[in-house]
Coordinates of C-alpha atoms and ligand atoms in Angstrom, one line a residue:
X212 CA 129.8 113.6 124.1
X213 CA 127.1 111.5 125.6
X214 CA 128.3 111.9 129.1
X215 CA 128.9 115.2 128.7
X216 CA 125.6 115.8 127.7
X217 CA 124.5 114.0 130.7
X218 CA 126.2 115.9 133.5
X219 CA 125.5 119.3 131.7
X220 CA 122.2 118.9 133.3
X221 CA 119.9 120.4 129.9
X222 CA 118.6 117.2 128.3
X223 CA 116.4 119.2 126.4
X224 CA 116.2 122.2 124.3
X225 CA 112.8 122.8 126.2
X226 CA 115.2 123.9 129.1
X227 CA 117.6 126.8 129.2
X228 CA 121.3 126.4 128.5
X229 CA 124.8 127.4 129.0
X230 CA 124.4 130.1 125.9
X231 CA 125.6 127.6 123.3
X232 CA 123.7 125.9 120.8
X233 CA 121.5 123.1 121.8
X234 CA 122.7 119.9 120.7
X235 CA 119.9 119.1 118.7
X236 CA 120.1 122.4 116.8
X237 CA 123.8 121.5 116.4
X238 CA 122.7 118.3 115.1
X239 CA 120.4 119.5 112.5
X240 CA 122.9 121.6 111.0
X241 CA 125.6 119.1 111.2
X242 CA 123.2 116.5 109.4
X243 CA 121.9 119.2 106.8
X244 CA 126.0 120.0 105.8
X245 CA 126.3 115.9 105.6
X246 CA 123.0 115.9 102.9
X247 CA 123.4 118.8 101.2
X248 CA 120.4 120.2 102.1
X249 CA 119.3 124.2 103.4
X250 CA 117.4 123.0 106.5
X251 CA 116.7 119.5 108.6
X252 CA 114.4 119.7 112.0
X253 CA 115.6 117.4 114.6
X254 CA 112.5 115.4 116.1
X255 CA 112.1 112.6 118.5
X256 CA 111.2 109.4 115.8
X257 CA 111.2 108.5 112.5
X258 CA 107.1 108.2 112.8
X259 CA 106.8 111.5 114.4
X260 CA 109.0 112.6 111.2
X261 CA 106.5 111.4 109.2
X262 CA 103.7 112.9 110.7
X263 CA 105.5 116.3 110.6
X264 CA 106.1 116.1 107.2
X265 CA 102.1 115.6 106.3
X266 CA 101.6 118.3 108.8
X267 CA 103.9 120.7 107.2
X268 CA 101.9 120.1 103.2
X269 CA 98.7 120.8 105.7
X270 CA 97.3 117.4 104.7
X271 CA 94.4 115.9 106.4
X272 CA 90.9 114.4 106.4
X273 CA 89.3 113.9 102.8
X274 CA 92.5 113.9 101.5
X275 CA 94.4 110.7 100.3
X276 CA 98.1 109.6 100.3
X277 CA 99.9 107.2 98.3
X278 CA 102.4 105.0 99.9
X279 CA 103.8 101.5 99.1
X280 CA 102.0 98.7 100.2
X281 CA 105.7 96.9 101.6
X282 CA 107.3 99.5 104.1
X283 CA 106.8 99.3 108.0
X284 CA 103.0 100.1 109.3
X285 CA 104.6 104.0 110.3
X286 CA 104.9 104.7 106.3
X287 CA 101.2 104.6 106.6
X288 CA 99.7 104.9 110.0
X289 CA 101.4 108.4 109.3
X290 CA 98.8 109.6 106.8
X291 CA 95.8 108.3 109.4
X292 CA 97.6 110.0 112.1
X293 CA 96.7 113.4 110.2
X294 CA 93.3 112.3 109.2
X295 CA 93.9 111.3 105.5
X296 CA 93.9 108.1 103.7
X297 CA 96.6 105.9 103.0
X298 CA 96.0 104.6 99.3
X299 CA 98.2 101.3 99.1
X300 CA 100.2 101.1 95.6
X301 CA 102.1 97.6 94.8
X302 CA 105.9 97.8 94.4
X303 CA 108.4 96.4 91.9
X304 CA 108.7 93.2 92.3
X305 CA 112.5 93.2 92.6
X306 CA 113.4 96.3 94.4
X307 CA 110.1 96.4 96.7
X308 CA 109.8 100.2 96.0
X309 CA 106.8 101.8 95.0
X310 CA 106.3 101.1 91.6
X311 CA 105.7 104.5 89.4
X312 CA 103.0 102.9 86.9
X313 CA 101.2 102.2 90.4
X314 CA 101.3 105.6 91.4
X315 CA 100.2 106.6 88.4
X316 CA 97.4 104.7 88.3
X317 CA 96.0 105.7 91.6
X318 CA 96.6 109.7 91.5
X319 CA 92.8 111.2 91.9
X320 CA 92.0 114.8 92.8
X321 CA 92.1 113.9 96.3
X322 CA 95.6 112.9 96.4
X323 CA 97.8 115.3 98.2
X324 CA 101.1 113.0 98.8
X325 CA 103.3 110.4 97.6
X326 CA 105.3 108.6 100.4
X327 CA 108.4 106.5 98.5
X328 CA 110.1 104.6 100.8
X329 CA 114.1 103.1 99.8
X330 CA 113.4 99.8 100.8
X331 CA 116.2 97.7 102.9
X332 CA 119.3 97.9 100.1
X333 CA 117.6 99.7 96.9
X334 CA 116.5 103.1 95.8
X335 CA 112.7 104.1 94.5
X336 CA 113.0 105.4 91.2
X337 CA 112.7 109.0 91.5
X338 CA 112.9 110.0 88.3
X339 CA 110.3 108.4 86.9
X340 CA 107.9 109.4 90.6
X341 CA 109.1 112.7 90.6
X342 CA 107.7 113.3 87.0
X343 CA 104.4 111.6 87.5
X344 CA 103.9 113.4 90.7
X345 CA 104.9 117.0 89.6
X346 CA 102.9 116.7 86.6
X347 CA 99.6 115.6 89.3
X348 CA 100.6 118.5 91.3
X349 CA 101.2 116.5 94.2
X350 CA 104.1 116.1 96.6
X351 CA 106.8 113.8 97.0
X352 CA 107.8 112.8 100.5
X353 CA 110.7 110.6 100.5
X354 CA 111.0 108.0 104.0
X355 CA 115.0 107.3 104.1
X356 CA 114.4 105.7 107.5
X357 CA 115.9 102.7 105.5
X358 CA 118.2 104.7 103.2
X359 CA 120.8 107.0 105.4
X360 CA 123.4 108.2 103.0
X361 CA 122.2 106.5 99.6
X362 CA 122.5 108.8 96.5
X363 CA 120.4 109.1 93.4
X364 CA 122.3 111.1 90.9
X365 CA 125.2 112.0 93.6
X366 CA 122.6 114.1 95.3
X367 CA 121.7 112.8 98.4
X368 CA 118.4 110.5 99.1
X369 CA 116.1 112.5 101.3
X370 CA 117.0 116.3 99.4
X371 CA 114.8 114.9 96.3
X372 CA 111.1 115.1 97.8
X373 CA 109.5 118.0 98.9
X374 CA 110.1 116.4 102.3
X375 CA 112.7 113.9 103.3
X376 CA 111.7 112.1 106.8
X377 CA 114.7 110.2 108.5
X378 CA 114.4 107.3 111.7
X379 CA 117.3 107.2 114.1
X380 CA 115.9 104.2 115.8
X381 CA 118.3 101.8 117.5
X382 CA 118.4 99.3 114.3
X383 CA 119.0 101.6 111.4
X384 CA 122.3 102.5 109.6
X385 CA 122.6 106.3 112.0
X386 CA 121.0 105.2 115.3
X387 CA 120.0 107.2 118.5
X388 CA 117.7 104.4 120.3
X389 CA 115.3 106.4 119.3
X390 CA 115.1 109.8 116.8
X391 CA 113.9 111.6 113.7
X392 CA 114.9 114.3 111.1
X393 CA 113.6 116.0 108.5
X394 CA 114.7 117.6 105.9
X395 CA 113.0 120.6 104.4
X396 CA 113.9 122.8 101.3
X397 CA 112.9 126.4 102.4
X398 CA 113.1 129.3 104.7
X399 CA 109.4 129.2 105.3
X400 CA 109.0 125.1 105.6
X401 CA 111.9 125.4 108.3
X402 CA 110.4 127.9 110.8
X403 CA 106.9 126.2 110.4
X404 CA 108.5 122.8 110.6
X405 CA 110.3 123.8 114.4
X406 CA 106.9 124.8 115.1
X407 CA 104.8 122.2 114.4
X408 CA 107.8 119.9 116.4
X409 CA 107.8 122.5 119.4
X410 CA 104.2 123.7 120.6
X411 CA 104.5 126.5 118.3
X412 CA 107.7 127.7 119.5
X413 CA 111.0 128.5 117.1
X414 CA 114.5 129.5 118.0
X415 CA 115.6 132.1 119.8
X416 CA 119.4 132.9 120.1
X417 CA 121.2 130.7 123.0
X418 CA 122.2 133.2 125.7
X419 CA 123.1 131.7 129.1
X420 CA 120.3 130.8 131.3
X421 CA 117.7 131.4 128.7
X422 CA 115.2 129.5 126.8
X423 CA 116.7 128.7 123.5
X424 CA 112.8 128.2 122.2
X425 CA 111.0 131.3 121.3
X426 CA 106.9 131.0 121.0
X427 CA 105.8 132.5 117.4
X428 CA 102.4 130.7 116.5
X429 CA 102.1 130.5 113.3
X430 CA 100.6 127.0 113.3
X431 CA 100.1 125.1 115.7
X432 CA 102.3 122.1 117.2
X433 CA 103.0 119.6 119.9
X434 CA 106.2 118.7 121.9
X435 CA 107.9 116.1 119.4
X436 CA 111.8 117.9 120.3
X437 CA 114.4 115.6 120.5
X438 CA 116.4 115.2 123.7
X439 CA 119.9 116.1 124.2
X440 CA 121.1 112.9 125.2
X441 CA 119.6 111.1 121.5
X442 CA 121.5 114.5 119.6
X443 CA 124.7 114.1 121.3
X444 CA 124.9 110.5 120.4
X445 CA 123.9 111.3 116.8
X446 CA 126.6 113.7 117.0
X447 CA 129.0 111.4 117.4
X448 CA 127.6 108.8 115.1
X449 CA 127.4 110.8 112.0
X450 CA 131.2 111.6 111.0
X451 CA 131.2 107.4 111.3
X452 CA 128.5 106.7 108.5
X453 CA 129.7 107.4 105.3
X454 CA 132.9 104.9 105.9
X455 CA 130.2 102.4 107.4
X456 CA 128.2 102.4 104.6
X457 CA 131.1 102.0 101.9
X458 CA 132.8 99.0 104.5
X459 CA 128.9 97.5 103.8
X460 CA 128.7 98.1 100.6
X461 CA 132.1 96.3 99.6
X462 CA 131.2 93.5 101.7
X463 CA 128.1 93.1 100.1
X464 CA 129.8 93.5 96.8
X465 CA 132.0 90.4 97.6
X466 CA 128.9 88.8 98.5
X467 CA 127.4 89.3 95.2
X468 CA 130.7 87.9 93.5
X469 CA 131.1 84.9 95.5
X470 CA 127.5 83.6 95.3
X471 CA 127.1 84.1 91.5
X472 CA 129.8 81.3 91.2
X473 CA 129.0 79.2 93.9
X474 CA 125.5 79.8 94.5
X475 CA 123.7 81.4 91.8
X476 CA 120.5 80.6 93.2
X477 CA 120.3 83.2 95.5
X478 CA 121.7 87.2 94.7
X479 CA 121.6 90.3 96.2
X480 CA 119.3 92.3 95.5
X481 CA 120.6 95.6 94.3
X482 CA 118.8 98.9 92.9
X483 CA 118.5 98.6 89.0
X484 CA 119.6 102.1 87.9
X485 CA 122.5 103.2 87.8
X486 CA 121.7 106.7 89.0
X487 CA 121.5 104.9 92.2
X488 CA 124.3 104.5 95.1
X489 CA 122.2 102.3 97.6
X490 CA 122.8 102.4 101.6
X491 CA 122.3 99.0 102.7
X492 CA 120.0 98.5 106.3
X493 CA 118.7 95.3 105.3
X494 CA 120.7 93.3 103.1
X495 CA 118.0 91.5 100.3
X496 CA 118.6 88.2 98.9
X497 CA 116.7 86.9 96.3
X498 CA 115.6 83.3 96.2
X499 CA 115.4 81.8 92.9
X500 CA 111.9 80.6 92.0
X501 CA 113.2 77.0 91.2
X502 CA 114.4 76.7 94.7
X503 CA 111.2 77.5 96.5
X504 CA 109.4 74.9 94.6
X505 CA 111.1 72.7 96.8
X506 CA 110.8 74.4 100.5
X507 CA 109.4 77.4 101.6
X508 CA 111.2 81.1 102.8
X509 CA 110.6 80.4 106.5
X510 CA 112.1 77.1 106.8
X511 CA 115.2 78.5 104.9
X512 CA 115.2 81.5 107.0
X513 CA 115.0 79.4 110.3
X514 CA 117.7 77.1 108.7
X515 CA 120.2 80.3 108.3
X516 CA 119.0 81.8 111.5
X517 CA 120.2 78.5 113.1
X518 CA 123.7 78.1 111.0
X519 CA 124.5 81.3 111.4
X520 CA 123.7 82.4 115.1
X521 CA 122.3 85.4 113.3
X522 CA 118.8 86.0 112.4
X523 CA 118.0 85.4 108.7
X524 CA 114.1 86.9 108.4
X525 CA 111.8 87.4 105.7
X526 CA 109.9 90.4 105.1
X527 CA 107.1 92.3 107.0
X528 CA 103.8 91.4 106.2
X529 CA 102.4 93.3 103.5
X530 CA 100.0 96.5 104.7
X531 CA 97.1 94.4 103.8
X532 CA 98.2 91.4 105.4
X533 CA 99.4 93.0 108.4
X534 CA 98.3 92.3 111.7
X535 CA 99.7 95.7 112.4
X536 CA 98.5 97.8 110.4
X537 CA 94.0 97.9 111.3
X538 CA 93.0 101.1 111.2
X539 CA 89.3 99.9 112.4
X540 CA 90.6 99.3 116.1
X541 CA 90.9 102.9 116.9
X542 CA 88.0 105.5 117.2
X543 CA 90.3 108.7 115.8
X544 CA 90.8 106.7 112.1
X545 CA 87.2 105.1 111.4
X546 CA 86.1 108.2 109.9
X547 CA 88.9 107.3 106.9
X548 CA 87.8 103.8 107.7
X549 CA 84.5 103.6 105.7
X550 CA 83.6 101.2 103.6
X551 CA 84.8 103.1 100.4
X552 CA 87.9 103.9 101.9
X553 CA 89.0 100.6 102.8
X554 CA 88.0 99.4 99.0
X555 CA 90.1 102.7 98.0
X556 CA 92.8 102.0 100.4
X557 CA 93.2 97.9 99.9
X558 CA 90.6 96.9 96.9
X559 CA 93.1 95.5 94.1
X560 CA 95.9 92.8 93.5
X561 CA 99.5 93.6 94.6
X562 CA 101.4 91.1 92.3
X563 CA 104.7 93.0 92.6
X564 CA 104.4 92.7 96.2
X565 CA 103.5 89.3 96.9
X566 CA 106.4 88.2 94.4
X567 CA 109.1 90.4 96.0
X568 CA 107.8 89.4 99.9
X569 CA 107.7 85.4 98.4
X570 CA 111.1 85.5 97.5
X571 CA 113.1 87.6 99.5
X572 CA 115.1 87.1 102.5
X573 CA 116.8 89.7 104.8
X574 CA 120.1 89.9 106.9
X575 CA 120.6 93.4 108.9
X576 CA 123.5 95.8 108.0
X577 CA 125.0 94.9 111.1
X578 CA 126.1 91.4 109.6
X579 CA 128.2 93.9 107.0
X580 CA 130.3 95.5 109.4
X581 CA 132.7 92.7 110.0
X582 CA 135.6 90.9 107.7
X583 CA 135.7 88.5 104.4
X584 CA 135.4 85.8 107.0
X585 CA 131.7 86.8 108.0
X586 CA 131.0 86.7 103.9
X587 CA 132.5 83.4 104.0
X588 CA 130.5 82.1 106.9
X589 CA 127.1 83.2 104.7
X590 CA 128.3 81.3 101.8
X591 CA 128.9 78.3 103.7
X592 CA 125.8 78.7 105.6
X593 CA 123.7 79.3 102.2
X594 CA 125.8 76.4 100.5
X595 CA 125.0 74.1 103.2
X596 CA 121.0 74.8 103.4
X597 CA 121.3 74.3 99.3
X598 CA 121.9 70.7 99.7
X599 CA 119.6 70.1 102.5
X600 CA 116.9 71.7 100.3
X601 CA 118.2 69.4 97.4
X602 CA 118.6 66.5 99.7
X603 CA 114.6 67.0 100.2
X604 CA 115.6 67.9 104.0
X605 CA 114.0 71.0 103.8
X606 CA 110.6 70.3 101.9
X607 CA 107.6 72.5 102.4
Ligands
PLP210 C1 112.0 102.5 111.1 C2 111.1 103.0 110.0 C3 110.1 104.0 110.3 C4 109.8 104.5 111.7 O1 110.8 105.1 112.4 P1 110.8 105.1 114.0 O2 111.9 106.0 114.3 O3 110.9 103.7 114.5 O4 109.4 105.7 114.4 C5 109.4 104.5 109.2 N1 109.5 104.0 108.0 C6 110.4 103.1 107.7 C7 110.5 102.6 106.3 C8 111.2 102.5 108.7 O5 112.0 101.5 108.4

């Protein structure tokens, strides 16, 4: 489909067409069937998703936005990219998922938004976030950029929030290179959320040699469309998930038997309710406390990394450790950027996520998609970096 796409000559659906559907339009309703949801918008990344998604509750400056403080910086450069506030909430220590009592805790009348994020092989607990945030008033907006295809009650993650916001970059579980979706629950939030993603413009019916893009103006956008060539390989990718992410999750599965035998130092890290059915992008393991006393995550994770030929990583920095995440370097977000903001954004103890970024290591999904041999090669590996650690090889 990709090349087909190619030579057809309209790589966008900012470009008239043959008089068929543009691909991304075809897209969006294939992935909207696939979630079970009325409407998704096609967009051009998983950020840009993001930012959409604040754009379409109308949030911006004086307003504030919760969102875990153990995601990747776009969770939260989103809410400055609108103006507002990202308010940093810890996360459950073993799921790294917003914690609810956080949220809770931190809801003021300025809050507008709740960003959950379903971290690397878990699900947030959306019961419990759902309930405090509907009883706030304030919206959900679920990121699934880690979470293609993961349930929570056999409805699909991403249909739960008021917004979901999907990444299609090259390293997640349905990958474009690069590419967004959202997912949106009306009529109303559809035709405004095409908009907002197309200078203002909507649909129009695809008749050849036409623009398939209408302008309507209700609110104003910017050009965040996705190309043809990134819809046409999503497309093709999408039939291909669900059996993907069940070949994962029984690998990982086997995983979880094997080391509570031989290795029950280490698990796999796994979403505690059973309401959940987690899509795994990052496979978590869980280092056992006793373990670390006697080296440290890094050397463990080179030590895998070099036993495996694979990268074996540890987590991204937390938001208020991260080197990527300083609002203060950029003119457009000092105005959130005060003093009191920064103590309102950053000015308390995240216990839940220093323990869960102190003992956690992480393995992409890719390293799931092969036999029982590859399972057995990450026993061996962990078996073997077990007694180097108790050998006193690996010390701190
Ligand atoms: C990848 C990712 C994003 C950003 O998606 P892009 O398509 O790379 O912009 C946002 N949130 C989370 C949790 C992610 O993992």
């Amino acid at each position: 489909m990709l090349l087909s796409a190619l030579r057809d000559g309209r790589w966008t659906v900012s470009w008239p067409g043959s008089g068929q559907a543009s691909l991304e339009r075809q897209f969006a309703r294939r992935f909207a069937e696939y979630l079970g949801a009325s409407h998704t918008i096609a967009v051009d990344h998983g950020s840009g998703a993001l930012v959409l998604a604040l754009e379409l509750l109308d949030v911006g400056p004086g307003d504030e936005v919760i969102v875990p403080a153990m995601t990747w910086v776009a969770t939260a450069s989103a809410v400055l990219r609108v103006g507002a506030l990202p308010v940093l909430a810890d996360v459950d220590p073993d799921s790294g998922c917003i914690s609810p009592d956080a949220v809770a805790a931190l809801i003021s009348p300025r809050t507008r938004a709740v960003i959950c994020v379903h971290l690397a092989c878990t699900v947030a607990d959306l019961d419990d976030l759902l309930a405090i945030a509907s009883g706030a008033g304030v919206h959900v907006i679920e990121d699934v950029a880690q979470a293609h295809g993961g349930r929570w009650r056999g409805r699909r993650l991403g249909t739960w929030g008021t917004i979901g916001a999907f990444s299609f970059q090259s390293g997640k579980v349905l990958a474009a290179g690069e590419g967004g979706a959202l997912v949106v629950g009306s009529e109303d939030e559809w035709s405004r959320g095409l908009q907002l993603r197309a200078d203002a413009r909507t649909y129009a019916e695809p008749l050849p040699g036409a623009m398939e893009l209408v302008e309507r103006g209700d609110v104003i956008g910017a050009n965040r469309t996705m190309s043809e060539l990134h819809a046409a390989i999503l497309l093709d990718r999408l039939p291909h998930l669900d059996a993907e992410n069940m070949h994962r999750d029984a690998q990982a599965a086997l995983l979880s038997r094997v080391l509570a035998e031989q290795a029950p130092w280490v698990r796999v890290v796994r979403p505690a309710s059973p309401y959940a059915q987690r899509s795994i992008y990052e496979l978590a393991l869980r280092v056992d406390r006793r373990v670390l006393d006697r080296t440290s995550l890094e050397r463990m994770s080179c030590a895998l990394t070099a036993e495996l030929q694979r990268s074996v990583y540890i987590t991204d920095a937390p938001l208020f450790d991260s080197l990527l995440f300083r609002p203060h370097t950029l003119g457009r977000y000092r105005a959130a950027w005060t003093q009191e903001g920064l103590a309102r954004s950053f000015g308390r103890q995240f216990p839940g996520t220093v323990a869960y970024a102190a003992s956690t290591l992480l393995i992409h999904h890719s390293a799931l998609l092969g036999d029982e041999r590859d399972v057995k090669d990450l026993v061996d590996a962990l078996l073997k970096v077990g007694r180097a650690i108790d050998d006193g090889q690996l010390a701190r």
